[in-house]
Tab-separated table of C-alpha atoms in Angstrom:
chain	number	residue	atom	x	y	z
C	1	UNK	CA	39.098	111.156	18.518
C	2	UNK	CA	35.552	111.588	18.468
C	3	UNK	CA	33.594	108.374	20.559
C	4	UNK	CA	30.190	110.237	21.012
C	5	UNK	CA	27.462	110.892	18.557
C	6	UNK	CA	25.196	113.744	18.866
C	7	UNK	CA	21.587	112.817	16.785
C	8	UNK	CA	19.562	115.465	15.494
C	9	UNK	CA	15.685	114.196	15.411
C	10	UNK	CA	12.501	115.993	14.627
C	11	UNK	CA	9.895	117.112	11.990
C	12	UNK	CA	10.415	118.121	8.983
C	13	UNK	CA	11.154	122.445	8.038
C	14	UNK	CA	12.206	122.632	11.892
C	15	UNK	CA	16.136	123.658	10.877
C	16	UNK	CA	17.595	120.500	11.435
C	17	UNK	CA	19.587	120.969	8.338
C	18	UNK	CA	20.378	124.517	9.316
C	19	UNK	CA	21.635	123.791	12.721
C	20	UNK	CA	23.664	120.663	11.291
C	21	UNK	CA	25.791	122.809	9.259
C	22	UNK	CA	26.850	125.482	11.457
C	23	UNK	CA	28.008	122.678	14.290
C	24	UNK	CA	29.766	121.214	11.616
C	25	UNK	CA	30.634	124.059	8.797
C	26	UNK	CA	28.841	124.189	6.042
C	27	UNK	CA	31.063	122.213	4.068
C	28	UNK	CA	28.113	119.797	2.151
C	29	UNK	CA	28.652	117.122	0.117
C	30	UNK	CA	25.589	114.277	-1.103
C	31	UNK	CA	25.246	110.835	-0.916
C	32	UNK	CA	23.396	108.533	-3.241
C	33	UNK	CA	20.682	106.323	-2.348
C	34	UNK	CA	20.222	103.233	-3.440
C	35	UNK	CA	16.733	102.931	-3.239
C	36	UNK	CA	15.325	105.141	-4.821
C	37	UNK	CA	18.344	107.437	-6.980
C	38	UNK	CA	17.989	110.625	-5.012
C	39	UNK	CA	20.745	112.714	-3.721
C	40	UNK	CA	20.773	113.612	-0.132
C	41	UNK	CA	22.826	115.926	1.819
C	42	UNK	CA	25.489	114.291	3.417
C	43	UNK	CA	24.187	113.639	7.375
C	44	UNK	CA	27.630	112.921	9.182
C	45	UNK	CA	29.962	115.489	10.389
C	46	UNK	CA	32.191	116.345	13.755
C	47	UNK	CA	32.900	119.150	15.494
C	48	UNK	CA	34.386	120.255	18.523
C	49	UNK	CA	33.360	122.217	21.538
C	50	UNK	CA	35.046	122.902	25.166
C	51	UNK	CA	37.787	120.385	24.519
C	52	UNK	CA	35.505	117.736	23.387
C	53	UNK	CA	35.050	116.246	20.077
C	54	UNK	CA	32.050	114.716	19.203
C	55	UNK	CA	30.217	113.248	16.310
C	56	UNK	CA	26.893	115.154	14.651
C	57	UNK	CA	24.304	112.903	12.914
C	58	UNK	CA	21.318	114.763	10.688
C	59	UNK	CA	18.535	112.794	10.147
C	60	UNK	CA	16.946	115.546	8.231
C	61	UNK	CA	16.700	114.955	4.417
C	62	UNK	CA	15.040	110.970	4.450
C	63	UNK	CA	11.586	111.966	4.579
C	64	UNK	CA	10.482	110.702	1.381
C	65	UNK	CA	7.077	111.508	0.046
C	66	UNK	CA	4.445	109.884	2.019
C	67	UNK	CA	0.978	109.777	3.063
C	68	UNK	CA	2.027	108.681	6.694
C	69	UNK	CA	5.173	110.715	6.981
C	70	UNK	CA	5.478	109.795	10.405
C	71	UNK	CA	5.209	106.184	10.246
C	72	UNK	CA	7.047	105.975	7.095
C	73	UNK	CA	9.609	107.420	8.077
C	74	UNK	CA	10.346	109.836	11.424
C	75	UNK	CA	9.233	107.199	13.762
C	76	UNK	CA	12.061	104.416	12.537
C	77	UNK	CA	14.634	107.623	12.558
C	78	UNK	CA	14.161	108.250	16.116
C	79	UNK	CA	13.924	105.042	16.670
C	80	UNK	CA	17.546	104.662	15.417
C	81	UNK	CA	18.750	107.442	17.147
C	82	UNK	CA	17.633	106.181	20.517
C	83	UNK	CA	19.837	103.225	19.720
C	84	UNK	CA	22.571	104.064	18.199
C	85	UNK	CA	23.159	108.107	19.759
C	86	UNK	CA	24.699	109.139	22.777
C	87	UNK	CA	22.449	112.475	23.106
C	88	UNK	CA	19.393	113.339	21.137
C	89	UNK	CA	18.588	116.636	20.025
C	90	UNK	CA	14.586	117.211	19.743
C	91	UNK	CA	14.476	120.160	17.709
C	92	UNK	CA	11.161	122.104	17.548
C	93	UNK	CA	9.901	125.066	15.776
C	94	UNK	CA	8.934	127.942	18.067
C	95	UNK	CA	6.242	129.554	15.167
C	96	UNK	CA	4.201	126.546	15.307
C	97	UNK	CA	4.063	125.761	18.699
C	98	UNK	CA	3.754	122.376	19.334
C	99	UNK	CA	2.361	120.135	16.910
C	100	UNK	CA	0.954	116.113	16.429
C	101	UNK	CA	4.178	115.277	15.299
C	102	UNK	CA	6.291	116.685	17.876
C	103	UNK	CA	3.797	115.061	20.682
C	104	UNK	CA	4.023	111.770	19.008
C	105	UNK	CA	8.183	112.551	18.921
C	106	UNK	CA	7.837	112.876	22.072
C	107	UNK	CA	6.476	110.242	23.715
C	108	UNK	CA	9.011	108.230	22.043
C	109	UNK	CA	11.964	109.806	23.038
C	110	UNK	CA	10.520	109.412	26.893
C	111	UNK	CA	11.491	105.792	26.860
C	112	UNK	CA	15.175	107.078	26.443
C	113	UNK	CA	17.858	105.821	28.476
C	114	UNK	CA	19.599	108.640	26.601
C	115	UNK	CA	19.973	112.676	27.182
C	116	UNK	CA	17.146	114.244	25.399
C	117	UNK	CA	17.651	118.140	24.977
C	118	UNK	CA	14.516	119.953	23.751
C	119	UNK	CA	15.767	122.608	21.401
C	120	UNK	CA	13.310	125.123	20.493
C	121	UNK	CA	14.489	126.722	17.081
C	122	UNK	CA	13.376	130.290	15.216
C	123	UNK	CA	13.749	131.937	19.115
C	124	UNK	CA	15.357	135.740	17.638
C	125	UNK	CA	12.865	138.037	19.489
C	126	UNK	CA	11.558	138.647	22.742
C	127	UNK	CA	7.759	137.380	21.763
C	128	UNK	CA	9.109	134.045	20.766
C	129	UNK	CA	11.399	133.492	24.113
C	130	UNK	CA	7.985	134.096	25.192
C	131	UNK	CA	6.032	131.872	22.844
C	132	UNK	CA	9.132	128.869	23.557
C	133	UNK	CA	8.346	128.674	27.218
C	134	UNK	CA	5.044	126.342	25.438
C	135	UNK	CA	7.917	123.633	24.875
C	136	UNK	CA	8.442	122.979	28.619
C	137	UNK	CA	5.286	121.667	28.986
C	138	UNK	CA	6.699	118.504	26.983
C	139	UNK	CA	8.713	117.537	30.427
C	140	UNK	CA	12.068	117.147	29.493
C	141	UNK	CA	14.939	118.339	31.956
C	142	UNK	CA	16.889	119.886	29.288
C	143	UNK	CA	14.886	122.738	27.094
C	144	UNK	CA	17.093	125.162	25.206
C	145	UNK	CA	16.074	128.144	23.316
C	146	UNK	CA	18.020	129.219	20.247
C	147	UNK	CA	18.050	130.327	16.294
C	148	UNK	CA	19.905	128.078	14.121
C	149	UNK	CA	20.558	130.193	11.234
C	150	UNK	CA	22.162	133.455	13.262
C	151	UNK	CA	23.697	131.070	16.082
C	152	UNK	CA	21.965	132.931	19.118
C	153	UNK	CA	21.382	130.462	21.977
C	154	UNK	CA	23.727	127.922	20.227
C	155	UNK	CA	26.614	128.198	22.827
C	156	UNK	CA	24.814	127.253	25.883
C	157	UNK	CA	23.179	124.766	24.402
C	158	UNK	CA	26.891	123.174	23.163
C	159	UNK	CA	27.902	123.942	27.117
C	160	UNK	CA	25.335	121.690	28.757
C	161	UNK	CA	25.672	118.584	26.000
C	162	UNK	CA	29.882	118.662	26.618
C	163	UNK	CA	29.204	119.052	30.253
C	164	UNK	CA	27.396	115.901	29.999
C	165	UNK	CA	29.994	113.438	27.642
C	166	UNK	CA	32.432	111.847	29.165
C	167	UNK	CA	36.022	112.829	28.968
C	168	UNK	CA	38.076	110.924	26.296
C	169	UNK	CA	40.231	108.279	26.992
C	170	UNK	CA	42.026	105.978	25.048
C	171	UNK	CA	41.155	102.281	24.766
C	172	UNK	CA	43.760	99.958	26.773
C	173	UNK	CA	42.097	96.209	25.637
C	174	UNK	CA	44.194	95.101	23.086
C	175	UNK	CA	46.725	97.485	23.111
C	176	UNK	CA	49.287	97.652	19.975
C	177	UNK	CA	47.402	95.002	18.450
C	178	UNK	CA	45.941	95.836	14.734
C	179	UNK	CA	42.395	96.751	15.109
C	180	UNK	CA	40.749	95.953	11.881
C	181	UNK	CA	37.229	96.945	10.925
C	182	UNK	CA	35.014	95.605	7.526
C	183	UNK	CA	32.734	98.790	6.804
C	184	UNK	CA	31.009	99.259	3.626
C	185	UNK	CA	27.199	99.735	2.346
C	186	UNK	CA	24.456	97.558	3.097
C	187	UNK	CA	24.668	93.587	1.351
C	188	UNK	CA	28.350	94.569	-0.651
C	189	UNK	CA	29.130	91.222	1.529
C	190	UNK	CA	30.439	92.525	4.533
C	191	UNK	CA	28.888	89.358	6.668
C	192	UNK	CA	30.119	86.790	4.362
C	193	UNK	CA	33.883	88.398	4.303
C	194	UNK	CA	33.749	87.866	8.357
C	195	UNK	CA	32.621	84.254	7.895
C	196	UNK	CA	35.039	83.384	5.476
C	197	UNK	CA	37.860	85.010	6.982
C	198	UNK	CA	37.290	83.486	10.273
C	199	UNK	CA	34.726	80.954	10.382
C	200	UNK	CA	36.252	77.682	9.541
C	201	UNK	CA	40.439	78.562	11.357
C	202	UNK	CA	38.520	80.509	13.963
C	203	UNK	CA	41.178	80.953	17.053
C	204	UNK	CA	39.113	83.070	19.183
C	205	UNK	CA	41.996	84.603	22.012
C	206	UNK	CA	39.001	86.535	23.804
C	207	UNK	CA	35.632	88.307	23.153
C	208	UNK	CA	35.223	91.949	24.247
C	209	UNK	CA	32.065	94.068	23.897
C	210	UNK	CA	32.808	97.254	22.135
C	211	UNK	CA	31.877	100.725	23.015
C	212	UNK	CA	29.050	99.845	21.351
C	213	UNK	CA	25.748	97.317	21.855
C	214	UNK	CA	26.798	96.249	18.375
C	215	UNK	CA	30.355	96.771	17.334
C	216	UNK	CA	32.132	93.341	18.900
C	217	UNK	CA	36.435	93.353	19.475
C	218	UNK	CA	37.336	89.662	18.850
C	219	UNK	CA	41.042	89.217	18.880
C	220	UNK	CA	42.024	86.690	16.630
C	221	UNK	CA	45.324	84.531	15.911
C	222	UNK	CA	45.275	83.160	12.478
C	223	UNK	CA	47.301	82.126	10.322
C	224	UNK	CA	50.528	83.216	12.606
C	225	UNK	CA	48.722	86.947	12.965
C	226	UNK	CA	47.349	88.724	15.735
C	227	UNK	CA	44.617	91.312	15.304
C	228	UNK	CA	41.099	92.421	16.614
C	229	UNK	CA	38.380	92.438	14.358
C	230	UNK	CA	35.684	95.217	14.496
C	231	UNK	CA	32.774	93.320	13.998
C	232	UNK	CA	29.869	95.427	12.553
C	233	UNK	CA	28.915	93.228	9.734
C	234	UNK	CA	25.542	91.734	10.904
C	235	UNK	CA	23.071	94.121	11.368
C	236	UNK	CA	20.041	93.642	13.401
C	237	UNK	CA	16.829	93.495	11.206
C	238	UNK	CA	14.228	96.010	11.421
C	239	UNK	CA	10.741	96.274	10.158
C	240	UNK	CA	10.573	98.875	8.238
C	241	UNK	CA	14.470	99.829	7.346
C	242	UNK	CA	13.734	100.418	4.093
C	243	UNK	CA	15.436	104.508	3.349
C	244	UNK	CA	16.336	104.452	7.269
C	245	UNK	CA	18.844	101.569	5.857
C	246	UNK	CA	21.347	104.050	5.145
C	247	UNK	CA	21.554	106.168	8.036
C	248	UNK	CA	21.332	102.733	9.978
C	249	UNK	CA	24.621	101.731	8.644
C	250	UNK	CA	26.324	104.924	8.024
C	251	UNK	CA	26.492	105.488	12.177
C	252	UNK	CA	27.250	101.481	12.491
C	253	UNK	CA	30.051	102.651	9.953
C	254	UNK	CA	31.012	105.729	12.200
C	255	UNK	CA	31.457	103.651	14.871
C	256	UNK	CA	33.815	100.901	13.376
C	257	UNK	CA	35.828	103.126	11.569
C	258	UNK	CA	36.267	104.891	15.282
C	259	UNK	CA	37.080	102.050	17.083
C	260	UNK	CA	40.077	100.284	14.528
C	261	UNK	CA	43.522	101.110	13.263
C	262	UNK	CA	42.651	100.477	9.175
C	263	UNK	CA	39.561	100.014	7.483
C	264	UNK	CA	38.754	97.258	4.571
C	265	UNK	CA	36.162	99.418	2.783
C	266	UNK	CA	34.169	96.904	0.855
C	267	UNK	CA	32.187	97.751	-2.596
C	268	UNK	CA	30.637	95.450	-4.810
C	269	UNK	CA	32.074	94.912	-8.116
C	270	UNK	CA	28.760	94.291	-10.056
C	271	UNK	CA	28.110	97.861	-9.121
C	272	UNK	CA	31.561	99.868	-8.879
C	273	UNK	CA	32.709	102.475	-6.594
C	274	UNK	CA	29.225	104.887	-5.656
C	275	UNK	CA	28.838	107.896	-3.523
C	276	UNK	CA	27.907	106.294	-0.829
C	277	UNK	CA	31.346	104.499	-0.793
C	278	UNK	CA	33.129	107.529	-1.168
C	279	UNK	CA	31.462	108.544	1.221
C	280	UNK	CA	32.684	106.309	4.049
C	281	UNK	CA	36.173	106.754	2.538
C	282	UNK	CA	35.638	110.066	3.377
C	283	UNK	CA	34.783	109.372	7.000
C	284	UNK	CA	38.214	106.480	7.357
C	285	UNK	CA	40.452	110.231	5.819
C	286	UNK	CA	38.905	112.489	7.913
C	287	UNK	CA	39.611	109.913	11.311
C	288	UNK	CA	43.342	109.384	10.142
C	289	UNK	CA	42.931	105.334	9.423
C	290	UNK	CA	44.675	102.944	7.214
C	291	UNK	CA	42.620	102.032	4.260
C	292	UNK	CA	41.897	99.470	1.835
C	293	UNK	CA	39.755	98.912	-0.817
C	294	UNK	CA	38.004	95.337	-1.584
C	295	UNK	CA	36.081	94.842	-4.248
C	296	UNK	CA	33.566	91.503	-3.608
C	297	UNK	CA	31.909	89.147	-5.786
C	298	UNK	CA	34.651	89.557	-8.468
C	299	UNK	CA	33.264	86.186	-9.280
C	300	UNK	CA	30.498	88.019	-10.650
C	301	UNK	CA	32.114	89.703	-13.061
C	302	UNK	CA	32.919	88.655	-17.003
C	303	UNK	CA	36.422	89.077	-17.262
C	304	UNK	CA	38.756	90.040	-19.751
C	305	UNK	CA	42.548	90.913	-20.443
C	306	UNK	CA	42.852	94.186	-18.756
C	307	UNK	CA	38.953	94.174	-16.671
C	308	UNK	CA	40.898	94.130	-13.237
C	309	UNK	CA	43.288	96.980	-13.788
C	310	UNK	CA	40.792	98.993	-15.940
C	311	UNK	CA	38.628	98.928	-12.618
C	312	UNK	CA	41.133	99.913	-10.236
C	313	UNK	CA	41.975	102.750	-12.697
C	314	UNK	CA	38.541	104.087	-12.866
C	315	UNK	CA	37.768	103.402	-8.510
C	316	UNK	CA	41.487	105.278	-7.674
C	317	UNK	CA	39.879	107.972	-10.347
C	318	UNK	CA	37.161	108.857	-8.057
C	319	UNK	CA	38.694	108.406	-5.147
C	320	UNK	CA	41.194	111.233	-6.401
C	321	UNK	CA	42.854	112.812	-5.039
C	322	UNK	CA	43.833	110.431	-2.289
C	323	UNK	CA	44.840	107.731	-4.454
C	324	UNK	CA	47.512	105.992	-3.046
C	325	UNK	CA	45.197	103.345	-1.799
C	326	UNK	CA	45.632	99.415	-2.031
C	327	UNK	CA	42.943	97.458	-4.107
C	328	UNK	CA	42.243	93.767	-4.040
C	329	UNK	CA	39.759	92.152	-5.763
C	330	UNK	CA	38.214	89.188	-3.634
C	331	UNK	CA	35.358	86.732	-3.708
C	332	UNK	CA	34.156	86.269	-0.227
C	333	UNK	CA	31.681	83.564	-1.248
C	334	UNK	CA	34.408	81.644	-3.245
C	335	UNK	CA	36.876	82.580	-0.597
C	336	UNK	CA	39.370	84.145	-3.444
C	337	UNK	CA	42.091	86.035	-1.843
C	338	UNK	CA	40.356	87.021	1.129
C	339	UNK	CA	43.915	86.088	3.292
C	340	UNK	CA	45.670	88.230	1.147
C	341	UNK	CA	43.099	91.080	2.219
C	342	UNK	CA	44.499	90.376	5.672
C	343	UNK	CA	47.684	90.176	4.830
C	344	UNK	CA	47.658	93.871	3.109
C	345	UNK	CA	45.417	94.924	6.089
C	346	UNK	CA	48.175	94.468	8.532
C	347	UNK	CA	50.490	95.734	6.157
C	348	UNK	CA	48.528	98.783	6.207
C	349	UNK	CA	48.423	98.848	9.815
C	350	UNK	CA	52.999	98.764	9.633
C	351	UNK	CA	52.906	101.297	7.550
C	352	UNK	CA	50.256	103.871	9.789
C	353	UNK	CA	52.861	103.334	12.590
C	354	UNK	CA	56.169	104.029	10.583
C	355	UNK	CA	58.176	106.371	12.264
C	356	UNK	CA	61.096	107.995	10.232
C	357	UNK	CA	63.826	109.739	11.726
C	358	UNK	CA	64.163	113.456	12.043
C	359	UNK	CA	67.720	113.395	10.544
C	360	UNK	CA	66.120	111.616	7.253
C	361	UNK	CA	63.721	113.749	6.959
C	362	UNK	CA	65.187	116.806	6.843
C	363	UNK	CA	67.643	115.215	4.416
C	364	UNK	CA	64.744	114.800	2.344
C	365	UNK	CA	63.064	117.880	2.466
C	366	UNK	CA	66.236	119.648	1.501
C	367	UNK	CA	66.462	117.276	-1.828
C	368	UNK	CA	62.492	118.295	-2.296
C	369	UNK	CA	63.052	122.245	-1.706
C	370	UNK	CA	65.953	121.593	-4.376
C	371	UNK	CA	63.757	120.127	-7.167
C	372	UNK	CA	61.122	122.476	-6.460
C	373	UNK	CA	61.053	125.739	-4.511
C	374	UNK	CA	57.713	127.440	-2.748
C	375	UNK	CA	56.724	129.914	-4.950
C	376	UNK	CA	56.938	133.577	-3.605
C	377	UNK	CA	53.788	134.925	-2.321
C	378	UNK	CA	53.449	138.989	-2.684
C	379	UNK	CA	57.195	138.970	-3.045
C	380	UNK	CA	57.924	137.067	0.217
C	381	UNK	CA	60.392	134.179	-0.098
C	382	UNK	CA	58.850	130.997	1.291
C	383	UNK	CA	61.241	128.847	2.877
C	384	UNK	CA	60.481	125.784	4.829
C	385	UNK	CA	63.273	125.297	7.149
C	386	UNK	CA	62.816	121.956	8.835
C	387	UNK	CA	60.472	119.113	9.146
C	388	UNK	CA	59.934	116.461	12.194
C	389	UNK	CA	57.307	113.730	12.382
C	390	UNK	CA	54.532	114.405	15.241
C	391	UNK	CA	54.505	111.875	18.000
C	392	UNK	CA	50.506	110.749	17.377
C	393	UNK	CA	48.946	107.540	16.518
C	394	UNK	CA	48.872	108.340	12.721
C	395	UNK	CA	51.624	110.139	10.487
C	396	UNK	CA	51.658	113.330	10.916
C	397	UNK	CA	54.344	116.183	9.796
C	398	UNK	CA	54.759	119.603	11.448
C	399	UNK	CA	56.898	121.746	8.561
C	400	UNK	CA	58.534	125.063	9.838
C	401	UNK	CA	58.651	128.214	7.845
C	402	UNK	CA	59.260	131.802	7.545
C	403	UNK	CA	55.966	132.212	6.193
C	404	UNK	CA	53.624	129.231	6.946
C	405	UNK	CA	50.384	130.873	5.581
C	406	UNK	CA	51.733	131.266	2.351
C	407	UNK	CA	52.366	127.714	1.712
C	408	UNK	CA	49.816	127.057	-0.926
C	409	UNK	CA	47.510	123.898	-1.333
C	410	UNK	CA	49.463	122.981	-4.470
C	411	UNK	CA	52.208	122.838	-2.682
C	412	UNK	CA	51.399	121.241	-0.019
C	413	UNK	CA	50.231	118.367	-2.300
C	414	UNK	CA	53.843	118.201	-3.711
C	415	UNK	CA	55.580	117.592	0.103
C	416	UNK	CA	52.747	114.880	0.390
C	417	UNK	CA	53.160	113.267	-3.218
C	418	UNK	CA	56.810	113.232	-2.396
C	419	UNK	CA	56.507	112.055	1.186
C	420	UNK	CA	54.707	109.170	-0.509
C	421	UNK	CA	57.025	108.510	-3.274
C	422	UNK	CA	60.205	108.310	-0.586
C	423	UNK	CA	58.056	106.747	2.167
C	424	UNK	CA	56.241	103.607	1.774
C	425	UNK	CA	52.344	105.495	2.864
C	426	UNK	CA	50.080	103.455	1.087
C	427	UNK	CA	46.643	103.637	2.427
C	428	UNK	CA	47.636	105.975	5.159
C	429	UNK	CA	45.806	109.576	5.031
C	430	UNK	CA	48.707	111.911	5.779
C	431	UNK	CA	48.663	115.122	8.059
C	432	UNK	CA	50.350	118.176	7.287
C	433	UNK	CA	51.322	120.916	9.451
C	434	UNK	CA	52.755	124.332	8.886
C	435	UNK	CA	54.277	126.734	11.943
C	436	UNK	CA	55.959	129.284	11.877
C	437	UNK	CA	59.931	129.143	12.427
């Protein structure tokens, strides 16, 4: 799993965007923001590179219109970056040379205790590898030359930043105890949830930093139950957060999601399920955790007959199509079923390790084939001869066939709906893999 982020900082129109998308494929969804109701491009991704996975973080897209853009806006970004990033990436724009901006940039990003690569963008001719040797003049040790938009350069420059992270290796505190972590947007109640699930019966076994500055491991024994709670809740305030709010939390988010087994994705139920939720759902599916969903200050809400299950119905809608996911609705202020949200946490965290039998399996598979065969692709017969469970940290299938390719999408939806009706999976992304026999 990917432990290191990767920040992308500079001016705006240098190709931060650009070069974002081919690390991570162009595959771009938006988020909503809060503040002010416009759509961003989403600024999270992964990708890997010489054996190493790492996180990506674009902090192009939140420079609002401003008479200062700088101190509006860049200035708390990098800022953030410094903090919160394990190497920065100063992009610059070779046909400007360099500007105000990127001097002010760069004093900054001298006070790094971080890796700062200079990446001079728009090199695809021999003038501007000419023009780019300007950029060394700013006095970093790391200046790379490259176009974002046809690739060129990009390889060496991915070379030297996995040289530089460390290699992986797997956390041994607290081994094979649930590792729980409360992520969710900005003031849904994340703080209060912590204090009410552990302030008053608080049983503190041992505090550990986290990987992070911010992100504390405190294992807990309540209530007869062991687990380690990812702490990210309380957020150090800033001056002038404001837009920067968002990509403030959605690395703090990153991070938690990283470091625990399941997830309690919290959402405010005065406001419903938004993007920026589904977002961060998106993030706990793509990292293989367990997940719930919480929706806080049901106090809030005027009730009626059917108000609860209408509002699962309409959050499981858009969570589609992963929507075998448990839904609670709590009060964190009144304390309303906030053990239960523990209880189904851990229950969550069970059912991620389940291991089922390769005899069963196959057993089922052969009752699924007979309900419903692969359809024939250009007159080949599919078959899918056998099925075992991978031996990783999250459920994972590896399904054998003649003709793995031609397993189709709709398809493999069916094995996974039917894994899920047979197999108790709920809140557990599921991994499916096709080889060939």
């Amino acid at each position: 799993m990917a432990n290191y982020t990767v920040a992308i900082v500079g001016r705006p129109n240098v190709g931060k965007s650009t070069f974002f998308n081919r690390l991570i494929g162009d595959h771009r969804s938006s988020i909503v923001d809060d503040f002010s109701g416009v759509t961003r491009d989403r600024i999270y991704g992964e990708t890997f590179w010489n054996g190493k996975t790492f996180n990506v973080i674009d902090t192009g897209g939140f420079v609002l219109h401003s008479d200062d853009v700088f101190e509006a806006a860049i200035r708390e970004q990098v800022l953030i970056a410094m903090d919160e990033a394990s190497v920065i990436l100063f992009l610059v724009d070779v046909t400007t040379g360099i500007t105000d901006l990127d001097d002010q940039m760069a004093n900054i990003l001298r006070r790094s205790s971080k890796p700062v690569f200079v990446v001079v963008n728009k090199v695809d001719n021999a003038k501007r590898m000419y023009d780019a040797a300007e950029f060394y003049s700013l006095g970093f040790e790391h200046t790379y030359f490259m176009a974002a938009i046809s690739g060129s350069g990009s390889g060496d420059l991915l070379d030297a930043i996995t040289e530089i992270l460390p290699a992986e290796e797997e956390e041994e505190q607290g081994e094979g105890i649930p590792k729980l972590a409360i992520v969710g947007q900005p003031n849904v109640g994340k703080s209060t949830l912590v204090n009410a699930l552990v302030g008053q019966e608080r049983n503190i076994v041992t505090d550990v930093a986290g990987t992070t500055r911010d992100a504390l491991h405190t294992h807990y024994n309540l209530f007869g139950k062991n687990f380690i709670l990812v702490d990210t809740a309380g957020m150090r305030k800033k001056n002038k957060v404001k837009e920067n709010i968002e990509f403030y939390s959605v690395i703090r988010a990153i991070k938690a999601i990283e470091e625990s087994d399941v997830c309690m994705l919290v959402i405010d139920a005065t406001l419903g399920i938004e993007s920026q939720d589904l977002n961060i759902l998106s993030i706990i599916e793509k990292k293989r955790k367990g997940v719930l969903i919480l929706v806080n200050k049901w106090d809030l809400v005027e009730k009626e007959t059917n108000t609860a299950r209408d509002m699962e119905a309409r959050i499981l809608e858009r969570t589609a199509p992963f929507t075998d996911i448990p839904v609670l609705f709590v009060s964190a202020l009144e304390k309303q079923r906030i053990h239960k949200a523990l209880e189904l946490a851990l229950k969550v965290h069970e059912r991620r390790s389940n291991r089922i039998a390769t005899s069963v399996l196959n057993e089922w598979l052969e009752e699924t084939m007979e309900r419903f065969q692969p359809p024939a692709v250009r007159g080949n017969y599919v078959k899918i001869n056998y099925v075992t469970q991978l031996p990783t940290p999250f459920p994972a299938f590896a399904f054998f066939s003649n003709y793995p390719k031609h397993v189709r999408e709709p398809y493999r939806n069916y094995l996974e709906n039917r894994l899920r009706e047979s197999f108790d999976f709920r809140g557990i992304p599921l991994t499916l893999y096709f080889r060939k026999k």
